[in-house]
PDB file of C-alpha atoms in Angstrom:
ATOM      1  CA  UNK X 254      35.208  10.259 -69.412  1.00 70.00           C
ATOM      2  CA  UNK X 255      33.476   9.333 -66.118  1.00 82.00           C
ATOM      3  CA  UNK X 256      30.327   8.351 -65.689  1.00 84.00           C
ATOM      4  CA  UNK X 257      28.852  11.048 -63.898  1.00 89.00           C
ATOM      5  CA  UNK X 258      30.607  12.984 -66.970  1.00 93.00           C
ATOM      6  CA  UNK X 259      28.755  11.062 -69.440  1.00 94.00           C
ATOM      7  CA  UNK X 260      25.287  11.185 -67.267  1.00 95.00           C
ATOM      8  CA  UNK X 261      25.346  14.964 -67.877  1.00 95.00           C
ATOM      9  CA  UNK X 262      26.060  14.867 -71.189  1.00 95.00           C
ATOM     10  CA  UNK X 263      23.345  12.661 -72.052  1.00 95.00           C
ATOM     11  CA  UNK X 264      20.827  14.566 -69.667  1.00 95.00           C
ATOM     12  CA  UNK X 265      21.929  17.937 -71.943  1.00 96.00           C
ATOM     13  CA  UNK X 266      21.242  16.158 -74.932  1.00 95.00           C
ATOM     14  CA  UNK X 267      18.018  14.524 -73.525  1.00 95.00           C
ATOM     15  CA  UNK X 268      17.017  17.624 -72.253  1.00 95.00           C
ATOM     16  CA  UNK X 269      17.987  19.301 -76.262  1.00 96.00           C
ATOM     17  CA  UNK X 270      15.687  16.545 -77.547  1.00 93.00           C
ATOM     18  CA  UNK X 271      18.833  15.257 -79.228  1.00 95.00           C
ATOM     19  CA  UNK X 272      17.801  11.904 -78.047  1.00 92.00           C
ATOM     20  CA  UNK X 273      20.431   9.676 -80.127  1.00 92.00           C
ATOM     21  CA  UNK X 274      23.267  11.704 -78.429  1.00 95.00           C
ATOM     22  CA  UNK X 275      21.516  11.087 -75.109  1.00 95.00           C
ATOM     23  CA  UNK X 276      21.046   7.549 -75.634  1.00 94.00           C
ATOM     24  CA  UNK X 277      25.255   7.038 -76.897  1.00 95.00           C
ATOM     25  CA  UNK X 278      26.362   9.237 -73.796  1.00 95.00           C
ATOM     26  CA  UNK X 279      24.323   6.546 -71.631  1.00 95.00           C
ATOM     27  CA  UNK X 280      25.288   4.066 -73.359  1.00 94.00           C
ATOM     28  CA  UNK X 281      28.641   5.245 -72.470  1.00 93.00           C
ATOM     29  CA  UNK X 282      28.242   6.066 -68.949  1.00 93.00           C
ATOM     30  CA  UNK X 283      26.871   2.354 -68.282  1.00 92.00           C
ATOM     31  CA  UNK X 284      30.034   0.528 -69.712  1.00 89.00           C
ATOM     32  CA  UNK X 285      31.569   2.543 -67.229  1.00 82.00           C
ATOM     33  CA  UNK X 286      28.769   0.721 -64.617  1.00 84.00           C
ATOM     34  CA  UNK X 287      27.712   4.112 -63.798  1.00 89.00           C
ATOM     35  CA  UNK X 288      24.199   3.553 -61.721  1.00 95.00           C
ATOM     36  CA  UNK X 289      22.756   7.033 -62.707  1.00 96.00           C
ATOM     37  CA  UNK X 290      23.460   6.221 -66.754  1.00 96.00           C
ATOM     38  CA  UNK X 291      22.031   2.817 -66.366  1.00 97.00           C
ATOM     39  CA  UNK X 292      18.606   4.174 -64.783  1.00 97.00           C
ATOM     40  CA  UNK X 293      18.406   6.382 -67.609  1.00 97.00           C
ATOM     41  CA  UNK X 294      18.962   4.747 -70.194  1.00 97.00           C
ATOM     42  CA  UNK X 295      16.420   2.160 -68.608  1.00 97.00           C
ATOM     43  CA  UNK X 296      14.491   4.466 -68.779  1.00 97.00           C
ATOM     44  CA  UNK X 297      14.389   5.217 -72.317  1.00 96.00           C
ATOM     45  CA  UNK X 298      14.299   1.572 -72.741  1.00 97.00           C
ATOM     46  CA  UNK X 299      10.474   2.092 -70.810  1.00 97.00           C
ATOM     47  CA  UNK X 300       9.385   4.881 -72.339  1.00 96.00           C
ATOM     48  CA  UNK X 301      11.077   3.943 -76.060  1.00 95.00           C
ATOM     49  CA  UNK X 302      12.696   7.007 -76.200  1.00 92.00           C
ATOM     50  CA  UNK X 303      15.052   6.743 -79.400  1.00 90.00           C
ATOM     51  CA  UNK X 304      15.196   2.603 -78.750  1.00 94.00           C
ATOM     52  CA  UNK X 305      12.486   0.097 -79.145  1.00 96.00           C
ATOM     53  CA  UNK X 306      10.421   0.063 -76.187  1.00 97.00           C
ATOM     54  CA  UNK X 307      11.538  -2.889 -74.361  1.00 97.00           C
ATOM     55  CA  UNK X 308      10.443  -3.020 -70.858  1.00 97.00           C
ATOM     56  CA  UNK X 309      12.548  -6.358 -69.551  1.00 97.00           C
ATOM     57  CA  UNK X 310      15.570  -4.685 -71.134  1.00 97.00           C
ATOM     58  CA  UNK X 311      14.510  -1.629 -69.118  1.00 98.00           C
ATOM     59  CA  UNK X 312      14.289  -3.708 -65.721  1.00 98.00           C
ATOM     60  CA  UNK X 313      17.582  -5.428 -65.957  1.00 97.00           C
ATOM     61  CA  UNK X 314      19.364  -1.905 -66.694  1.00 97.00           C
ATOM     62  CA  UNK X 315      17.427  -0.711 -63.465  1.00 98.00           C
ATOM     63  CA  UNK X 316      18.306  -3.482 -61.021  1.00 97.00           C
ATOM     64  CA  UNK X 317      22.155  -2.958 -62.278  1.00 96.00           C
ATOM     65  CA  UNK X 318      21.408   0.356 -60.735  1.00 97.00           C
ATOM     66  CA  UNK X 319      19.049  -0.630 -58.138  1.00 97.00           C
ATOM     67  CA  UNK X 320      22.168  -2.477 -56.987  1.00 96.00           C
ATOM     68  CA  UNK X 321      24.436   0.145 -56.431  1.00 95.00           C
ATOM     69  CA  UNK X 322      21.848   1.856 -54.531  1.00 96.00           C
ATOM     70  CA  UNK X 323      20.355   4.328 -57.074  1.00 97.00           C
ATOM     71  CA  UNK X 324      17.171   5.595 -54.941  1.00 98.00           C
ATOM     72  CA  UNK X 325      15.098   6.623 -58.877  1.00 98.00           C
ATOM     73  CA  UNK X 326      16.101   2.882 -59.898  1.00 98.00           C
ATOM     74  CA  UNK X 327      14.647   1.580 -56.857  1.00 98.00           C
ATOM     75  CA  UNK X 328      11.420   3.152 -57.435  1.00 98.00           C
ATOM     76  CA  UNK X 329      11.393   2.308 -61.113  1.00 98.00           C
ATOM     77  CA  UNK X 330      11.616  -1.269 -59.728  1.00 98.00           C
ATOM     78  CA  UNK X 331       8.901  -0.620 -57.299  1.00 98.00           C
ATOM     79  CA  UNK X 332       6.690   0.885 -60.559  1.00 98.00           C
ATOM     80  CA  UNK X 333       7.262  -2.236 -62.312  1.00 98.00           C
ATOM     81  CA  UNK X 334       6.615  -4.388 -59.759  1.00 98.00           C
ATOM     82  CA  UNK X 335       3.525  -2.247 -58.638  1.00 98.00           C
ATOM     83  CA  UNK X 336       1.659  -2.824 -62.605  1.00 98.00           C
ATOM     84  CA  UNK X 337       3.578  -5.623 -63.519  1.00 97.00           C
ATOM     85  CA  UNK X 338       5.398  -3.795 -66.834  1.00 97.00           C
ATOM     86  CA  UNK X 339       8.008  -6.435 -68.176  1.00 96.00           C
ATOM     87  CA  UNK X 340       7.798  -8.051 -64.731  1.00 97.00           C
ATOM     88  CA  UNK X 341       4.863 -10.250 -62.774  1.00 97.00           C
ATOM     89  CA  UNK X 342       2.716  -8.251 -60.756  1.00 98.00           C
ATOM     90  CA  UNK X 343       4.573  -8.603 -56.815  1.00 98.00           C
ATOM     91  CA  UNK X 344       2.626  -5.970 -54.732  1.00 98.00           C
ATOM     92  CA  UNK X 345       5.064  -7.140 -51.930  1.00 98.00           C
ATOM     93  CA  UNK X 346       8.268  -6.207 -54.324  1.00 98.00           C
ATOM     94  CA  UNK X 347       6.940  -2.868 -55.037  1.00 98.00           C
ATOM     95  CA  UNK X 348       6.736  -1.841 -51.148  1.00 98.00           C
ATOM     96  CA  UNK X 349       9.915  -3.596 -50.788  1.00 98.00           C
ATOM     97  CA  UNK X 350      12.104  -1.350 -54.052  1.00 98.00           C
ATOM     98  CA  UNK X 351       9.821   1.888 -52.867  1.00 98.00           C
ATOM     99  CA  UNK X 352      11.317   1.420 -48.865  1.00 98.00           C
ATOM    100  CA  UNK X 353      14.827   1.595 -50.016  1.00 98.00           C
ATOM    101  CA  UNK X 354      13.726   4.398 -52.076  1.00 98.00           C
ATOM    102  CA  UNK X 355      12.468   6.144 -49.719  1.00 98.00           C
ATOM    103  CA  UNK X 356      15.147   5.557 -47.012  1.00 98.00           C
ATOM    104  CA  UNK X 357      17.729   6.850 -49.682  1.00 98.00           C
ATOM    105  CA  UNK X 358      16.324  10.054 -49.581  1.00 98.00           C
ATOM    106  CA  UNK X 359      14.466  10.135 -52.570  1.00 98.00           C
ATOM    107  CA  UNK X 360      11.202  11.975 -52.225  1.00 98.00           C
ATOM    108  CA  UNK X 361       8.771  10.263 -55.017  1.00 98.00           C
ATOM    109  CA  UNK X 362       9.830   6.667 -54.094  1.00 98.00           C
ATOM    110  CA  UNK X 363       8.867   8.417 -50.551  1.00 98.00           C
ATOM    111  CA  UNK X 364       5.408   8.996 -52.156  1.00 98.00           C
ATOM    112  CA  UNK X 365       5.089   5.617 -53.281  1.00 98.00           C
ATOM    113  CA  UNK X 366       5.973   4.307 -50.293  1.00 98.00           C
ATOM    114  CA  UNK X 367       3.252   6.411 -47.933  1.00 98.00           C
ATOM    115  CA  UNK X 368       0.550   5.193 -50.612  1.00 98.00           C
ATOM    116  CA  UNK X 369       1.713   1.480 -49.799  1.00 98.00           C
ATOM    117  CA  UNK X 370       1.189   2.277 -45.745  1.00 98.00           C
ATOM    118  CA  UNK X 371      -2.266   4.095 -46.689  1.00 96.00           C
ATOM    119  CA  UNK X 372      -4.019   1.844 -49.319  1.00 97.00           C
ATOM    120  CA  UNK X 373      -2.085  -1.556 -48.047  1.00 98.00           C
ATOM    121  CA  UNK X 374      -0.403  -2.607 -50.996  1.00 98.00           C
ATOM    122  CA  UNK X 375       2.140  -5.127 -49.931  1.00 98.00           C
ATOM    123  CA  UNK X 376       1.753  -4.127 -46.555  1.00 98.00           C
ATOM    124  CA  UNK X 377      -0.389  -3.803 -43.774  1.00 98.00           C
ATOM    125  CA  UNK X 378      -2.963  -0.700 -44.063  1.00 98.00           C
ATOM    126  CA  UNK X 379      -0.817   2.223 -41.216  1.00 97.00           C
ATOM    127  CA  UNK X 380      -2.650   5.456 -41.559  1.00 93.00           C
ATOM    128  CA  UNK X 381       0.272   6.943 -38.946  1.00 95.00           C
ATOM    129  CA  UNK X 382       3.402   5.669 -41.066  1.00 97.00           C
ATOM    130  CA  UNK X 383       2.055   7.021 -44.342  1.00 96.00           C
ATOM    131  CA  UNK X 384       1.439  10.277 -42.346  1.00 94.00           C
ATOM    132  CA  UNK X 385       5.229   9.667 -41.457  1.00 97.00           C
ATOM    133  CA  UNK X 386       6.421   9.140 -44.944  1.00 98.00           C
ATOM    134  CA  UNK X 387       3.896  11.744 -46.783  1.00 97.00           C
ATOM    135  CA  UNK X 388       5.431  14.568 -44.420  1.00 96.00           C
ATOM    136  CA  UNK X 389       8.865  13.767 -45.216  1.00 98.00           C
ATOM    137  CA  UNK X 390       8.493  13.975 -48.571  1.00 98.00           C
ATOM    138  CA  UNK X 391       6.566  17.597 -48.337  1.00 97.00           C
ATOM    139  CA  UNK X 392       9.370  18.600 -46.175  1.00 97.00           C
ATOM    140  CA  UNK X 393      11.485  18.104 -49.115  1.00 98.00           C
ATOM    141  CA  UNK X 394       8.761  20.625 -51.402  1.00 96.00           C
ATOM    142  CA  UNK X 395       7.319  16.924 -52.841  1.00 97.00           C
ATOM    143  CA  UNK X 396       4.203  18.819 -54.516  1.00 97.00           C
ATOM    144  CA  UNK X 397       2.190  15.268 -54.340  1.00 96.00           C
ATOM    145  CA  UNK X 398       3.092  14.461 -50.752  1.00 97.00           C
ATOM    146  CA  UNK X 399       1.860  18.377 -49.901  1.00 96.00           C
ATOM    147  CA  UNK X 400      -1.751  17.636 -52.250  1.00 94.00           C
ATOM    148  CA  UNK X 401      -2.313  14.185 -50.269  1.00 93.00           C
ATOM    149  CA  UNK X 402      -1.756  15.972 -46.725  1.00 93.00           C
ATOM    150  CA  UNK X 403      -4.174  18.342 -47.912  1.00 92.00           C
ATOM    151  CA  UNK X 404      -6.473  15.824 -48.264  1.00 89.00           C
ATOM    152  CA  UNK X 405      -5.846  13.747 -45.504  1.00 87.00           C
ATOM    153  CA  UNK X 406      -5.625  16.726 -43.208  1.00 83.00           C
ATOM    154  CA  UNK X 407      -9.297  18.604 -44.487  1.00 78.00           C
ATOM    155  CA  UNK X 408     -11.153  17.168 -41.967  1.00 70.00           C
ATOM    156  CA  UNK X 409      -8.718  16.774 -39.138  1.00 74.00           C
ATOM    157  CA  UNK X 410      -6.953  20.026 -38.796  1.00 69.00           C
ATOM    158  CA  UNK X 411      -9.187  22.138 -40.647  1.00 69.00           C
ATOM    159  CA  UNK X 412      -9.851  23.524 -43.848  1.00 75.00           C
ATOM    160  CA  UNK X 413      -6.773  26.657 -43.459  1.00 77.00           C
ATOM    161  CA  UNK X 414      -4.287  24.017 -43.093  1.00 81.00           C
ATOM    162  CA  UNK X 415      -5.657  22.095 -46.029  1.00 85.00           C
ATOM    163  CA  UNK X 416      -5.517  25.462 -47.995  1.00 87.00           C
ATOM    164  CA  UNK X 417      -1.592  25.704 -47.020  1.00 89.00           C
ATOM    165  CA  UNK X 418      -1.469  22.352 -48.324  1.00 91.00           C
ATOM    166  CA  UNK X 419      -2.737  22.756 -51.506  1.00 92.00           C
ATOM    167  CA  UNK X 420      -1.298  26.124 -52.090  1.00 91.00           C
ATOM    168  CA  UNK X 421       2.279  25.291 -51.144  1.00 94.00           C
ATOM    169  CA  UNK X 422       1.127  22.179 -53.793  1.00 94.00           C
ATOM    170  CA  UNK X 423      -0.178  24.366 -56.846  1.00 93.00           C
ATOM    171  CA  UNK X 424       2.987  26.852 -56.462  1.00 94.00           C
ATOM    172  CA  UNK X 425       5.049  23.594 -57.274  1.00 94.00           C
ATOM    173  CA  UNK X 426       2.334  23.001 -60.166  1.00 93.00           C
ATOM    174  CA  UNK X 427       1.085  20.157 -59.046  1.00 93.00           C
ATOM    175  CA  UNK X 428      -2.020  20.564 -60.888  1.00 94.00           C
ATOM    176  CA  UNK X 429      -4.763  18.107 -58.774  1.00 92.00           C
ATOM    177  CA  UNK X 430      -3.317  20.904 -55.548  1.00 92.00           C
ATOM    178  CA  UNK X 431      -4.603  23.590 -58.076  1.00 93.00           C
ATOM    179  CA  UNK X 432      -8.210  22.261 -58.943  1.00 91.00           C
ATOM    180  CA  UNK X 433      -8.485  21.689 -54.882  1.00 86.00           C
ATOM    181  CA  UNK X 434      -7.522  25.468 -53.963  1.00 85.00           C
ATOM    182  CA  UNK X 435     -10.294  26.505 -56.975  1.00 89.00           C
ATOM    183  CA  UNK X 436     -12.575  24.429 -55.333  1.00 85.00           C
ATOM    184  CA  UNK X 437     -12.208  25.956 -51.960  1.00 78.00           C
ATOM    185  CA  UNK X 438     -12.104  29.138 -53.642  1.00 76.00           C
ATOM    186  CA  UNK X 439     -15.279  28.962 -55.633  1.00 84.00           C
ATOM    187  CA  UNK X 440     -16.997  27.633 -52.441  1.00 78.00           C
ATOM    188  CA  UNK X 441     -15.570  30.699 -50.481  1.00 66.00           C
TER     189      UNK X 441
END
């Protein structure tokens, strides 16, 4: 069975909440070296779904990944790295995993990476790149990255682009998108 084989296997059981199938299919998939088994099943190493949570367990199975260039295992790195679970604390790290997230295409580690530019975590404050980075992910229907231009955009363009925003946000279900559009709403 190949590893991608054994990947959807264990994301049908996962997603059957037959957990212990999910976890053996990974298990599977990762002798195998496959990089999108090996990110899951790190991930139920994190989360201690159907194993013992063990969060340094979890890392190692997510650099393996992170290694072949798996763009979620990259930006689990970049989590870990960003609160320190199973790992020190390396603000620098996290931007680091959470660029090669994002310039894999993947549109949370995108996210991650426009709150790095914004707030200046590992990285110099750059209001224009985390513009850059928030638009590419809400050109790929990222409901966060479409709530945060809302935001950022209220004052700047206008409250009817901020409305767009948030309602292109709250059809995703992104549920902070949802309170905003009540808000402007209720105030009319």
């Amino acid at each position: 069975m190949h590893d991608q084989e054994c990947f959807e296997k264990g994301s049908e059981r996962f997603k059957e909440g037959d957990l212990y199938g999910a976890i053996y299919y990974y298990r599977l998939g990762t002798r195998r070296k496959g990089s999108a088994c090996l990110n899951a099943l790190g991930y139920c190493y994190a989360e201690g779904k159907s194993v013992k949570r063990n969060l340094r367990k979890a890392n190692i199975l997510f650099e393996r990944a992170a290694e072949q260039g798996n763009p979620k295992a990259l930006r689990n790195l970049g989590l870990a790295y960003l609160q320190g679970l199973g790992v020190r604390k390396n603000k620098v790290k996290a931007f680091h995993y959470f660029l090669r997230s994002a310039e894999a295409g993947f549109d949370p580690g995108m996210v991650n990476l426009a709150n790095c530019y914004f707030y200046g975590i590992g990285v110099k404050k750059d209001r224009a790149k985390a513009m850059e980075w928030y638009e590419k992910a809400a050109d790929l229907h990222n409901p966060s990255a479409l709530c945060r231009l809302g935001l950022l955009n209220q004052e700047e363009l206008g409250e009817a682009k901020a409305v767009s925003y948030f309602r292109k946000a709250a059809e995703l279900g992104d549920v902070l998108a949802m309170h905003y559009l009540a808000e402007d709403y209720r105030r009319g």
